[in-house]
Amino acid sequence: MDAVAQATPDERLRVGFVQIGNSFADACYFPYSVGLLQAYVQRHAARPCRYVFLDPLYQRQPWIQAVESMLETDVAAFSVYVWNHNLSLKIARELKRARPGIFIVFGGPHVPDRAEDYLHEHAFIDLACHGEGEQTFLSVLEALPGRDFSAIPSVSWLENGRFRSTPRAPRLEDYSTIPSPYLEGVFDKLMAAHPEHKWLGVWETNRGCPFTCAYCDWGSANASKVHHFEMDRLRREALWFARSKVEFIFCCDGNFGMFKRDRDIAAMVAEIKAEYGYPQALSVQNTKNAAERSFEIQEILSRGGLNKGVTLAMQTMNPTALELVGRQNISTQAFQELQSRFAAAKVETYTDLILALPGETYRSFAEGVSEIVVGGQHNRIQFINLSILPNARMGAPEYQRLHDMVTVESKVINIHGALAMEDDDVAETQVLVVGTGTMPVEDWVRTRAFSWMTALLYFDKLLQIPMLLLQAHHGLACHELVEAFLESDEAAPLLGEIRDFFFEQARAVSRGAPEYFGASECLGIFWPHDEYVFITLSRDGKLPRFYQEAEEALSRVCLKRMEQIPAFLSDAVALNQALVKQPFIVEESELRLEHDVYGAYRAALAGETSLSVSEMDNPATYRIKSADTSWSSWEDWMRKVVWYGNKKGDYLYTADVQR
């Protein structure tokens, strides 16, 4: 007898998945986590024909619309994280109200390991699952319609108002038992139904993380030990991405490059791209300590056109903070070595730094920025606000009390996200850390303002040329120069406006305002505060005054520190001003200077400091290559230069030198 005939309509369970991901214009991530659950059930259920899987909810939409689409569901399974938790709760609550008999399951990283208070607060959730979900979810489905879950590991529930929980299951050892949702055709119907989307891939080559950083739930969620998916499966998945024309793959391994085979995986994807043209980018999270292998992997990705910027996740340069958050076994020296090698190889990188880790002070943070710049990071530091995840070690109340952590609830806003996010009928929120015992709230405000000012002056490239030359040839640290722009000076009213804006906005964020600045007049999106200032200086015609006041501010620092102003300073500021990309420029221009500051700047970027100050004392004429690219509107310039240049730091024209 046909297997389908063995399940009568009354026996079948209609299963609806909800994994709402971030969307970017016309691009959406595959709902990979729930795809794994469906593939596992279809492979291992005693009677797969018993389960009918509806199309998953995978992107944000009004909760009423979401509920209406799931009214015929018997089991609603939600995968929740910080970007979808509140909307998922709203959908589940209203779904239970509209259809009391529905069975609601919650899993994912945002379900607390200690779930008693959570389930009492959200009593419409019938069952919470913890840890790896494939085996657990299948066991739950097989137990339905009964309500006895006592023999199923890794679940929590309320029974007549009393909290029940079972011991955690050991992690899977054999990952060959987990089918690939891509290869099993789980997403085929979804893709056919939405040809308007560009799909973004989520890819696992292994699971696990040996590190237990206090702010992260990655290591704790996977119990540290790393297990691998088979190479043959990975190759077939990579080919599936290519043949499906998936442009971008996010590899969610915690430490890509930890194992020798990771180099082979990178080479395999590069070969597939060379044959098919897809994928066009593979984003990986570099391992923390294997510097040589990480460098080789990123070279492979760069040569293959798969690298959109290498992340160097230093997080802090402070040894005390590293120890307090459990990263003392991660070598900052390895990161610095990688940075230097990537800079020499002209591979773009950006560095992550987290504000307000326990043990960090304003001074240690600022000096850490200078250390990173000296190490060769001239492209971008991403200054990240620390947020608390429920299953991270930092999520424990006792950890927060130990370090006197001050927190505030804030809306989750995507960088460069549309202002329409503010109109979402259910806002997502996060818990931001805005103070600690070593960085009180007012120090946090100064640290946040310092970060934006550093980004504006150095990484948005408005003053990178003179700042780098002062560092390379006179030993003035990046943070010393930035701090000069944070001081009050009546002779620099425009710089004062910028400084006051940064401090006011930092105080607002410390009280719960969004992390980014919403500007309806600037593409109607949320901007990093430094980028918004860059835009307003340009659009309002204030750049000439900015450079006049900036040169005076840098001169005062030089007089204070060296009792003299370097002869090249004025030329360096002038060249920087001429190279900043602006709209409406359609012709090349020339600039004659008394010093070859451009040659010295390019040498310093490459880590070559052999060019002496005296060698700069050669007049040079620069042909600014401003005609190579031009923008005919402010909107076009905002989008293609300021926004798209965020990770690449592509804010300056190049120049040819004529002597």
Coordinates of C-alpha atoms in Angstrom, one line a residue, residues 105-425:
V105 CA 6.4 25.5 20.0
F106 CA 9.3 27.9 20.5
G107 CA 12.9 27.2 19.9
G108 CA 16.0 29.1 18.9
P109 CA 18.7 31.1 20.7
H110 CA 16.3 33.6 22.3
V111 CA 14.4 31.0 24.3
P112 CA 16.0 31.2 27.7
D113 CA 17.8 28.1 29.1
R114 CA 16.1 28.9 32.4
A115 CA 12.6 29.1 30.9
E116 CA 10.3 29.1 34.0
D117 CA 9.6 32.8 34.1
Y118 CA 9.5 33.0 30.3
L119 CA 6.8 30.4 30.1
H120 CA 4.7 31.9 32.9
E121 CA 4.9 35.3 31.1
H122 CA 4.0 33.8 27.7
A123 CA 1.6 31.1 28.7
F124 CA 0.3 30.7 25.1
I125 CA 3.6 28.8 24.4
D126 CA 2.8 25.1 24.8
L127 CA 6.4 23.9 24.7
A128 CA 9.9 25.4 24.7
C129 CA 12.8 23.5 23.0
H130 CA 16.5 24.0 24.0
G131 CA 19.7 23.4 22.1
E132 CA 19.9 21.5 18.8
G133 CA 16.3 21.1 17.5
E134 CA 16.2 18.4 14.9
Q135 CA 15.8 15.3 17.1
T136 CA 13.8 17.2 19.7
F137 CA 11.3 18.6 17.3
L138 CA 10.7 15.2 15.7
S139 CA 10.1 13.6 19.1
V140 CA 7.6 16.4 19.9
L141 CA 5.7 15.9 16.7
E142 CA 5.6 12.1 17.2
A143 CA 4.2 12.6 20.7
L144 CA 1.3 14.7 19.5
P145 CA -1.6 14.9 20.0
G146 CA -0.7 13.7 23.5
R147 CA 0.8 16.1 26.0
D148 CA 3.2 13.9 27.8
F149 CA 6.7 15.2 27.1
S150 CA 8.5 13.8 30.1
A151 CA 10.5 11.3 27.9
I152 CA 11.7 14.0 25.5
P153 CA 15.0 15.6 26.4
S154 CA 15.7 19.4 26.2
V155 CA 12.1 20.7 26.5
S156 CA 10.2 22.8 29.1
W157 CA 6.5 23.4 29.5
L158 CA 3.8 24.3 32.0
E159 CA 1.6 21.5 33.3
N160 CA -1.5 22.8 35.1
G161 CA 0.5 25.9 35.9
R162 CA 3.5 24.0 37.2
F163 CA 6.8 24.3 35.5
R164 CA 8.3 21.1 34.0
S165 CA 11.6 20.6 32.3
T166 CA 13.6 17.6 31.1
P167 CA 17.4 17.2 31.1
R168 CA 19.3 18.4 28.1
A169 CA 20.1 15.9 25.4
P170 CA 23.7 15.2 24.4
R171 CA 24.7 16.9 21.2
L172 CA 24.5 14.9 18.0
E173 CA 27.7 13.1 17.1
D174 CA 26.9 12.0 13.6
Y175 CA 25.8 15.0 11.4
S176 CA 25.3 12.7 8.4
T177 CA 21.9 12.0 9.9
I178 CA 20.8 15.6 9.4
P179 CA 19.6 16.1 5.8
S180 CA 20.3 19.3 4.0
P181 CA 17.2 21.4 3.4
Y182 CA 18.8 22.7 0.2
L183 CA 19.5 19.3 -1.3
E184 CA 16.2 17.8 0.0
G185 CA 14.2 20.5 -1.9
V186 CA 12.7 22.0 1.2
F187 CA 12.9 25.6 -0.3
D188 CA 12.0 24.7 -3.9
K189 CA 8.4 25.5 -3.5
L190 CA 9.2 28.8 -1.6
M191 CA 11.5 29.9 -4.4
A192 CA 9.0 29.2 -7.1
A193 CA 6.3 31.1 -5.2
H194 CA 8.6 34.2 -4.8
P195 CA 10.6 34.7 -8.0
E196 CA 10.8 38.4 -7.1
H197 CA 13.3 37.7 -4.3
K198 CA 17.1 37.4 -4.4
W199 CA 17.7 34.6 -1.9
L200 CA 20.6 34.8 0.6
G201 CA 22.1 31.5 1.7
V202 CA 22.9 30.4 5.2
W203 CA 25.5 27.7 5.4
E204 CA 26.9 25.4 8.1
T205 CA 30.1 23.4 7.5
N206 CA 30.3 22.6 11.2
R207 CA 28.7 23.4 14.6
G208 CA 30.3 24.4 17.8
C209 CA 32.6 26.9 19.3
P210 CA 35.5 26.2 21.7
F211 CA 35.3 29.8 23.0
T212 CA 32.9 31.0 25.7
C213 CA 32.9 34.8 25.3
A214 CA 30.6 36.1 28.0
Y215 CA 28.6 38.3 25.6
C216 CA 28.0 35.6 23.1
D217 CA 25.6 32.6 23.2
W218 CA 27.4 30.7 20.4
G219 CA 29.7 28.7 22.5
S220 CA 27.2 28.0 25.3
A221 CA 24.5 27.0 22.8
N222 CA 26.7 24.4 21.1
A223 CA 28.5 23.1 24.2
S224 CA 31.9 24.0 22.8
K225 CA 32.8 20.9 20.9
V226 CA 32.9 21.3 17.1
H227 CA 31.3 18.6 14.8
H228 CA 31.6 18.6 11.0
F229 CA 29.3 18.1 8.1
E230 CA 30.7 15.9 5.4
M231 CA 32.7 17.4 2.6
D232 CA 30.6 15.7 -0.1
R233 CA 27.4 17.3 1.3
L234 CA 29.1 20.7 1.4
R235 CA 30.2 20.4 -2.2
R236 CA 26.7 19.5 -3.3
E237 CA 25.3 22.4 -1.3
A238 CA 27.8 24.8 -2.8
L239 CA 26.8 23.6 -6.3
W240 CA 23.1 24.0 -5.4
F241 CA 23.8 27.7 -4.4
A242 CA 25.6 28.2 -7.7
R243 CA 22.9 26.6 -9.9
S244 CA 20.2 28.4 -8.0
K245 CA 22.1 31.7 -8.6
V246 CA 22.3 32.5 -4.9
E247 CA 24.6 35.6 -4.8
F248 CA 25.5 35.8 -1.2
I249 CA 26.3 33.0 1.3
F250 CA 26.7 33.7 5.0
C251 CA 28.7 30.9 6.6
C252 CA 27.5 30.7 10.2
D253 CA 30.5 28.6 11.5
G254 CA 31.8 30.2 14.7
N255 CA 35.4 29.9 13.7
F256 CA 36.0 29.4 10.0
G257 CA 39.7 28.6 9.4
M258 CA 40.1 26.6 12.6
F259 CA 40.5 23.4 10.6
K260 CA 42.7 22.5 7.7
R261 CA 39.8 21.5 5.6
D262 CA 38.4 25.0 5.8
R263 CA 41.0 26.1 3.3
D264 CA 39.8 23.3 0.9
I265 CA 36.2 24.5 1.4
A266 CA 37.1 28.1 0.4
A267 CA 39.0 26.8 -2.6
M268 CA 36.1 24.6 -3.6
V269 CA 33.6 27.6 -3.5
A270 CA 36.1 29.7 -5.5
E271 CA 36.3 26.9 -8.2
I272 CA 32.5 26.7 -8.4
K273 CA 32.2 30.4 -8.7
A274 CA 34.8 30.4 -11.5
E275 CA 32.6 27.8 -13.4
Y276 CA 29.1 29.1 -12.7
G277 CA 29.6 32.8 -11.7
Y278 CA 27.8 32.1 -8.4
P279 CA 28.0 32.6 -5.5
Q280 CA 29.3 36.1 -5.7
A281 CA 30.3 36.4 -2.0
L282 CA 31.1 34.1 0.8
S283 CA 31.1 35.7 4.2
V284 CA 32.9 33.8 7.0
Q285 CA 33.6 34.5 10.6
N286 CA 37.4 34.1 11.0
T287 CA 38.8 31.8 13.6
K288 CA 40.4 33.6 16.5
N289 CA 43.9 32.2 16.6
A290 CA 44.9 30.4 13.4
A291 CA 46.4 33.5 11.7
E292 CA 48.3 31.7 8.9
R293 CA 45.3 29.6 7.8
S294 CA 42.9 32.6 8.0
F295 CA 45.2 34.6 5.8
E296 CA 45.4 31.9 3.2
I297 CA 41.6 31.5 3.2
Q298 CA 41.0 35.2 2.8
E299 CA 43.5 35.3 0.0
I300 CA 41.7 32.5 -1.8
L301 CA 38.3 34.3 -1.3
S302 CA 39.8 37.6 -2.5
R303 CA 41.4 36.1 -5.6
G304 CA 38.1 34.4 -6.3
G305 CA 36.1 37.6 -6.0
L306 CA 34.2 36.2 -3.0
N307 CA 35.5 38.5 -0.4
K308 CA 33.4 41.6 0.5
G309 CA 35.7 42.6 3.4
V310 CA 37.5 40.6 6.1
T311 CA 36.2 40.9 9.7
L312 CA 38.8 41.0 12.4
A313 CA 36.8 40.6 15.6
M314 CA 39.2 42.0 18.2
Q315 CA 36.3 43.3 20.4
T316 CA 38.8 44.9 22.8
M317 CA 42.6 45.4 23.2
N318 CA 42.3 45.6 27.0
P319 CA 43.8 42.4 28.6
T320 CA 41.6 42.9 31.7
A321 CA 38.5 43.1 29.6
L322 CA 39.5 40.1 27.6
E323 CA 39.9 38.1 30.8
L324 CA 36.6 39.2 32.3
V325 CA 34.6 38.3 29.1
G326 CA 36.4 34.9 28.7
R327 CA 38.6 35.8 25.7
Q328 CA 42.0 35.6 27.4
N329 CA 42.8 32.5 25.3
I330 CA 42.4 34.6 22.1
S331 CA 45.5 36.3 20.9
T332 CA 45.2 40.0 20.0
Q333 CA 48.7 39.5 18.5
A334 CA 47.3 37.1 16.0
F335 CA 44.7 39.7 14.9
Q336 CA 47.4 42.4 14.6
E337 CA 49.5 40.0 12.5
L338 CA 46.6 39.3 10.2
Q339 CA 45.9 43.0 9.9
S340 CA 49.4 43.8 8.9
R341 CA 49.5 41.0 6.3
F342 CA 46.1 41.9 4.8
A343 CA 47.2 45.5 4.5
A344 CA 50.4 44.6 2.7
A345 CA 48.4 42.3 0.4
K346 CA 45.8 45.0 -0.2
V347 CA 42.9 42.9 1.1
E348 CA 40.2 45.0 2.6
T349 CA 39.5 44.4 6.3
Y350 CA 37.4 46.0 9.1
T351 CA 37.8 45.5 12.8
D352 CA 35.1 45.0 15.4
L353 CA 35.4 46.8 18.7
I354 CA 32.7 46.5 21.4
L355 CA 31.9 49.4 23.7
A356 CA 31.6 49.0 27.4
L357 CA 32.9 45.4 28.0
P358 CA 33.5 44.8 31.7
G359 CA 37.0 46.0 32.7
E360 CA 37.2 48.5 29.8
T361 CA 37.6 52.2 30.6
Y362 CA 37.3 55.2 28.3
R363 CA 41.1 55.6 28.3
S364 CA 41.8 51.9 27.5
F365 CA 39.3 51.9 24.7
A366 CA 40.7 55.1 23.1
E367 CA 44.3 53.8 23.4
G368 CA 43.1 50.5 21.9
V369 CA 41.8 52.3 18.8
S370 CA 45.2 53.9 18.3
E371 CA 46.9 50.5 18.7
I372 CA 44.7 49.0 16.0
V373 CA 45.4 51.9 13.7
V374 CA 49.1 51.5 14.2
G375 CA 48.7 47.9 13.4
G376 CA 47.5 48.8 9.9
Q377 CA 43.7 49.2 10.1
H378 CA 43.0 52.3 8.0
N379 CA 39.8 51.0 6.4
R380 CA 37.1 50.7 9.1
I381 CA 36.6 50.0 12.8
Q382 CA 33.1 49.0 13.5
F383 CA 32.2 50.4 16.9
I384 CA 29.6 48.0 18.3
N385 CA 27.3 48.7 21.2
L386 CA 27.3 45.8 23.6
S387 CA 23.9 44.1 23.9
I388 CA 22.9 41.3 26.2
L389 CA 21.6 38.0 24.9
P390 CA 19.5 35.8 27.3
N391 CA 21.6 32.6 27.0
A392 CA 25.0 34.3 27.1
R393 CA 27.0 34.2 30.3
M394 CA 26.6 38.0 30.5
G395 CA 22.8 37.4 30.5
A396 CA 22.9 36.1 34.1
P397 CA 21.8 38.7 36.6
E398 CA 24.7 37.8 38.9
Y399 CA 27.2 38.6 36.2
Q400 CA 25.6 42.0 35.6
R401 CA 25.6 42.8 39.3
L402 CA 29.2 41.7 39.6
H403 CA 30.3 44.3 37.0
D404 CA 27.8 47.0 37.9
M405 CA 26.3 46.9 34.4
V406 CA 23.8 49.6 33.5
T407 CA 21.4 48.6 30.8
V408 CA 18.6 50.2 28.7
E409 CA 16.0 48.8 26.4
S410 CA 16.4 50.0 22.8
K411 CA 14.6 49.3 19.5
V412 CA 16.5 47.0 17.1
I413 CA 17.3 49.2 14.1
N414 CA 19.3 47.9 11.1
I415 CA 22.2 50.0 9.9
H416 CA 20.9 51.8 6.8
G417 CA 17.5 50.3 7.5
A418 CA 14.4 52.1 6.2
L419 CA 12.6 54.6 8.5
A420 CA 9.5 52.6 7.8
M421 CA 10.9 50.2 10.5
E422 CA 9.7 52.7 13.0
D423 CA 6.2 52.1 11.8
D424 CA 6.4 48.3 12.3
D425 CA 3.4 47.3 14.3

